[in-house]
PDB file of C-alpha atoms in Angstrom:
ATOM      1  CA  MET R   1      24.129  -7.499  16.908  1.00 59.00           C
ATOM      2  CA  LEU R   2      21.010  -9.269  15.629  1.00 70.00           C
ATOM      3  CA  GLY R   3      20.468 -11.996  13.073  1.00 74.00           C
ATOM      4  CA  THR R   4      18.297 -15.023  12.477  1.00 74.00           C
ATOM      5  CA  SER R   5      18.881 -18.747  12.827  1.00 73.00           C
ATOM      6  CA  ASP R   6      16.903 -21.811  11.791  1.00 76.00           C
ATOM      7  CA  ILE R   7      14.682 -21.548  14.869  1.00 81.00           C
ATOM      8  CA  GLY R   8      14.946 -18.062  16.344  1.00 91.00           C
ATOM      9  CA  ILE R   9      16.753 -14.753  16.613  1.00 94.00           C
ATOM     10  CA  ARG R  10      20.516 -14.733  17.162  1.00 92.00           C
ATOM     11  CA  LEU R  11      21.971 -12.169  19.514  1.00 91.00           C
ATOM     12  CA  LEU R  12      25.666 -11.461  19.844  1.00 87.00           C
ATOM     13  CA  VAL R  13      26.422  -9.622  23.069  1.00 80.00           C
ATOM     14  CA  ASN R  14      30.000  -9.028  24.206  1.00 84.00           C
ATOM     15  CA  GLY R  15      31.203 -11.886  22.020  1.00 88.00           C
ATOM     16  CA  THR R  16      28.648 -14.397  23.324  1.00 90.00           C
ATOM     17  CA  GLU R  17      25.978 -15.753  20.984  1.00 90.00           C
ATOM     18  CA  LYS R  18      22.488 -16.539  22.232  1.00 91.00           C
ATOM     19  CA  VAL R  19      19.362 -17.674  20.348  1.00 93.00           C
ATOM     20  CA  ILE R  20      16.003 -16.419  21.599  1.00 94.00           C
ATOM     21  CA  THR R  21      12.569 -17.626  20.509  1.00 95.00           C
ATOM     22  CA  PRO R  22      10.065 -15.036  21.814  1.00 96.00           C
ATOM     23  CA  LEU R  23       7.092 -16.751  20.135  1.00 95.00           C
ATOM     24  CA  GLY R  24       8.508 -20.272  20.289  1.00 93.00           C
ATOM     25  CA  LYS R  25      10.408 -22.103  17.574  1.00 91.00           C
ATOM     26  CA  GLY R  26       9.752 -20.446  14.232  1.00 91.00           C
ATOM     27  CA  GLN R  27      11.028 -18.589  11.210  1.00 94.00           C
ATOM     28  CA  TYR R  28      11.995 -15.074  12.278  1.00 95.00           C
ATOM     29  CA  ILE R  29      12.875 -12.239   9.900  1.00 95.00           C
ATOM     30  CA  TRP R  30      13.659  -8.518  10.103  1.00 96.00           C
ATOM     31  CA  PRO R  31      14.897  -8.351  13.725  1.00 96.00           C
ATOM     32  CA  ARG R  32      15.696  -4.825  14.903  1.00 96.00           C
ATOM     33  CA  LEU R  33      17.118  -3.623  18.199  1.00 96.00           C
ATOM     34  CA  SER R  34      15.393  -0.659  19.876  1.00 97.00           C
ATOM     35  CA  PRO R  35      17.383   2.579  20.196  1.00 96.00           C
ATOM     36  CA  ASP R  36      17.852   1.995  23.949  1.00 96.00           C
ATOM     37  CA  GLY R  37      19.016  -1.596  23.338  1.00 94.00           C
ATOM     38  CA  LYS R  38      16.383  -3.067  25.668  1.00 95.00           C
ATOM     39  CA  ARG R  39      13.808  -4.415  23.192  1.00 97.00           C
ATOM     40  CA  ILE R  40      13.545  -6.016  19.797  1.00 97.00           C
ATOM     41  CA  VAL R  41      10.958  -5.939  17.060  1.00 98.00           C
ATOM     42  CA  ALA R  42      10.812  -8.752  14.521  1.00 97.00           C
ATOM     43  CA  VAL R  43       8.431 -10.780  12.387  1.00 97.00           C
ATOM     44  CA  GLU R  44       7.717 -14.479  12.833  1.00 96.00           C
ATOM     45  CA  MET R  45       6.595 -15.748   9.428  1.00 94.00           C
ATOM     46  CA  ASP R  46       3.429 -17.515  10.636  1.00 94.00           C
ATOM     47  CA  ARG R  47       2.472 -15.269  13.562  1.00 95.00           C
ATOM     48  CA  GLY R  48       3.336 -11.752  12.436  1.00 96.00           C
ATOM     49  CA  ALA R  49       5.232  -8.908  14.052  1.00 98.00           C
ATOM     50  CA  PHE R  50       5.945  -8.556  17.752  1.00 98.00           C
ATOM     51  CA  ILE R  51       7.912  -6.509  20.249  1.00 98.00           C
ATOM     52  CA  ALA R  52       9.777  -8.260  23.083  1.00 98.00           C
ATOM     53  CA  ASP R  53      12.385  -7.610  25.731  1.00 97.00           C
ATOM     54  CA  ILE R  54      15.941  -8.251  24.539  1.00 94.00           C
ATOM     55  CA  ASN R  55      15.930 -11.604  26.379  1.00 94.00           C
ATOM     56  CA  GLY R  56      12.810 -12.686  24.428  1.00 95.00           C
ATOM     57  CA  ALA R  57      10.374 -12.263  27.334  1.00 97.00           C
ATOM     58  CA  ASN R  58       7.145 -10.250  27.370  1.00 97.00           C
ATOM     59  CA  ALA R  59       6.414 -10.581  23.643  1.00 97.00           C
ATOM     60  CA  VAL R  60       3.501  -8.438  22.437  1.00 97.00           C
ATOM     61  CA  SER R  61       1.921  -9.107  19.042  1.00 97.00           C
ATOM     62  CA  ILE R  62       1.554  -6.009  16.858  1.00 97.00           C
ATOM     63  CA  GLY R  63      -0.108  -7.635  13.848  1.00 95.00           C
ATOM     64  CA  ARG R  64       0.931  -7.236  10.243  1.00 95.00           C
ATOM     65  CA  VAL R  65       3.908  -4.872  10.328  1.00 98.00           C
ATOM     66  CA  ASN R  66       6.452  -6.155   7.821  1.00 98.00           C
ATOM     67  CA  ALA R  67       9.987  -4.742   7.551  1.00 98.00           C
ATOM     68  CA  PRO R  68       9.603  -3.066  10.978  1.00 98.00           C
ATOM     69  CA  GLN R  69      11.829  -0.152  12.013  1.00 97.00           C
ATOM     70  CA  TRP R  70      12.007   1.744  15.312  1.00 98.00           C
ATOM     71  CA  THR R  71      11.518   5.495  15.444  1.00 97.00           C
ATOM     72  CA  ARG R  72      14.546   7.232  16.853  1.00 95.00           C
ATOM     73  CA  SER R  73      12.855   7.696  20.251  1.00 95.00           C
ATOM     74  CA  GLY R  74      11.884   4.023  20.426  1.00 96.00           C
ATOM     75  CA  GLY R  75       8.276   5.019  21.086  1.00 96.00           C
ATOM     76  CA  TRP R  76       6.895   3.638  17.817  1.00 97.00           C
ATOM     77  CA  VAL R  77       7.532   0.950  15.245  1.00 98.00           C
ATOM     78  CA  ILE R  78       7.058   1.811  11.563  1.00 98.00           C
ATOM     79  CA  GLY R  79       6.442  -0.876   8.968  1.00 98.00           C
ATOM     80  CA  MET R  80       4.369  -1.930   5.996  1.00 98.00           C
ATOM     81  CA  ASP R  81       1.038  -3.722   5.855  1.00 97.00           C
ATOM     82  CA  ASP R  82       1.504  -5.349   2.468  1.00 95.00           C
ATOM     83  CA  ARG R  83      -0.605  -7.846   0.528  1.00 92.00           C
ATOM     84  CA  ASP R  84       0.097  -9.891  -2.577  1.00 92.00           C
ATOM     85  CA  ASP R  85      -1.523 -12.541  -4.738  1.00 94.00           C
ATOM     86  CA  GLY R  86       1.581 -14.728  -4.901  1.00 92.00           C
ATOM     87  CA  HIS R  87       2.895 -12.924  -7.980  1.00 94.00           C
ATOM     88  CA  SER R  88       2.311  -9.191  -7.530  1.00 91.00           C
ATOM     89  CA  VAL R  89       1.803  -6.708  -4.724  1.00 91.00           C
ATOM     90  CA  THR R  90      -1.926  -5.960  -4.492  1.00 91.00           C
ATOM     91  CA  GLY R  91      -1.736  -3.395  -1.698  1.00 93.00           C
ATOM     92  CA  SER R  92       0.660  -1.891   0.802  1.00 96.00           C
ATOM     93  CA  GLU R  93       0.425   0.930   3.322  1.00 97.00           C
ATOM     94  CA  ILE R  94       2.870   2.342   5.857  1.00 98.00           C
ATOM     95  CA  VAL R  95       1.728   1.898   9.465  1.00 98.00           C
ATOM     96  CA  ALA R  96       2.925   2.979  12.904  1.00 97.00           C
ATOM     97  CA  VAL R  97       2.377   0.926  16.064  1.00 97.00           C
ATOM     98  CA  SER R  98       3.137   2.206  19.555  1.00 97.00           C
ATOM     99  CA  ALA R  99       5.946   0.376  21.347  1.00 96.00           C
ATOM    100  CA  ASP R 100       3.472  -1.029  23.885  1.00 95.00           C
ATOM    101  CA  GLY R 101       1.322  -2.373  21.029  1.00 95.00           C
ATOM    102  CA  THR R 102      -1.827  -0.493  22.063  1.00 96.00           C
ATOM    103  CA  ARG R 103      -2.092   2.020  19.215  1.00 96.00           C
ATOM    104  CA  ARG R 104      -1.954   1.562  15.455  1.00 97.00           C
ATOM    105  CA  VAL R 105      -1.947   4.483  13.007  1.00 96.00           C
ATOM    106  CA  LEU R 106      -2.213   4.289   9.220  1.00 96.00           C
ATOM    107  CA  LEU R 107       0.398   6.712   7.831  1.00 96.00           C
ATOM    108  CA  THR R 108      -0.576   6.237   4.190  1.00 96.00           C
ATOM    109  CA  ASP R 109      -3.962   5.312   2.751  1.00 94.00           C
ATOM    110  CA  SER R 110      -3.923   5.031  -1.004  1.00 89.00           C
ATOM    111  CA  LYS R 111      -5.608   2.377  -3.104  1.00 85.00           C
ATOM    112  CA  ASN R 112      -3.530   2.898  -6.261  1.00 88.00           C
ATOM    113  CA  VAL R 113      -0.092   3.553  -4.717  1.00 93.00           C
ATOM    114  CA  HIS R 114       1.642   0.757  -2.821  1.00 96.00           C
ATOM    115  CA  GLU R 115       4.108   2.224  -0.311  1.00 96.00           C
ATOM    116  CA  MET R 116       6.707  -0.275   0.889  1.00 97.00           C
ATOM    117  CA  PHE R 117       9.888  -0.870   2.912  1.00 98.00           C
ATOM    118  CA  PRO R 118       9.977   2.191   5.170  1.00 98.00           C
ATOM    119  CA  ALA R 119      13.315   3.373   6.533  1.00 98.00           C
ATOM    120  CA  VAL R 120      13.331   5.615   9.603  1.00 98.00           C
ATOM    121  CA  SER R 121      16.035   8.243   9.991  1.00 97.00           C
ATOM    122  CA  PRO R 122      18.099   7.943  13.182  1.00 94.00           C
ATOM    123  CA  ALA R 123      18.766  11.714  13.092  1.00 94.00           C
ATOM    124  CA  GLU R 124      15.457  13.318  12.044  1.00 94.00           C
ATOM    125  CA  ASP R 125      11.729  12.597  12.336  1.00 95.00           C
ATOM    126  CA  VAL R 126      11.651  11.373   8.742  1.00 97.00           C
ATOM    127  CA  ILE R 127      10.493   8.148   7.113  1.00 98.00           C
ATOM    128  CA  VAL R 128      11.453   7.255   3.556  1.00 98.00           C
ATOM    129  CA  ALA R 129       9.577   4.576   1.618  1.00 98.00           C
ATOM    130  CA  VAL R 130       9.413   3.377  -1.961  1.00 97.00           C
ATOM    131  CA  THR R 131       6.517   2.496  -4.207  1.00 95.00           C
ATOM    132  CA  VAL R 132       6.260  -0.534  -6.466  1.00 90.00           C
ATOM    133  CA  ASP R 133       7.203   1.627  -9.465  1.00 91.00           C
ATOM    134  CA  GLY R 134      10.347   2.940  -7.712  1.00 94.00           C
ATOM    135  CA  THR R 135       9.108   6.344  -6.585  1.00 96.00           C
ATOM    136  CA  VAL R 136      10.747   7.476  -3.333  1.00 98.00           C
ATOM    137  CA  LEU R 137       8.431   9.046  -0.752  1.00 96.00           C
ATOM    138  CA  LYS R 138       9.468  11.172   2.220  1.00 97.00           C
ATOM    139  CA  LEU R 139       7.178  11.423   5.235  1.00 96.00           C
ATOM    140  CA  THR R 140       7.809  13.630   8.250  1.00 95.00           C
ATOM    141  CA  TYR R 141       6.280  12.856  11.617  1.00 93.00           C
ATOM    142  CA  GLU R 142       5.902  14.272  15.089  1.00 90.00           C
ATOM    143  CA  GLU R 143       5.501  11.938  18.022  1.00 84.00           C
ATOM    144  CA  GLY R 144       2.775  12.806  20.509  1.00 68.00           C
ATOM    145  CA  ARG R 145       3.912  13.381  24.030  1.00 55.00           C
TER     146      ARG R 145
END
């Protein structure tokens, strides 16, 4: 089980709680456990998204990937690259980043539509996202082998 604390990411494993700080003390949000249970993806508010081993070691920065979600294979992380002016969303696209952090793919590219908060199906190669006006979008994907 994952959660956040005042300084890091809380893990609860077999009834024992542990706090990890992969990028040092900070404000962590959106922690997600990989499908194999060996890695996490999360966002540190000042330093952006990262992928790390479950013990917090070997953290790799993956840039601006807010609300990150693992694909069902664990090979990619899907998230949003969103921008705002402090009051309104000014832009947002759905992005995919390889689990090793070496590849980044723009899944949407639209100036007038702001796709946000992707959710990845655990059963199918499907991503669902919403737009600022409430429209629901369904994307299908195929992972390269």
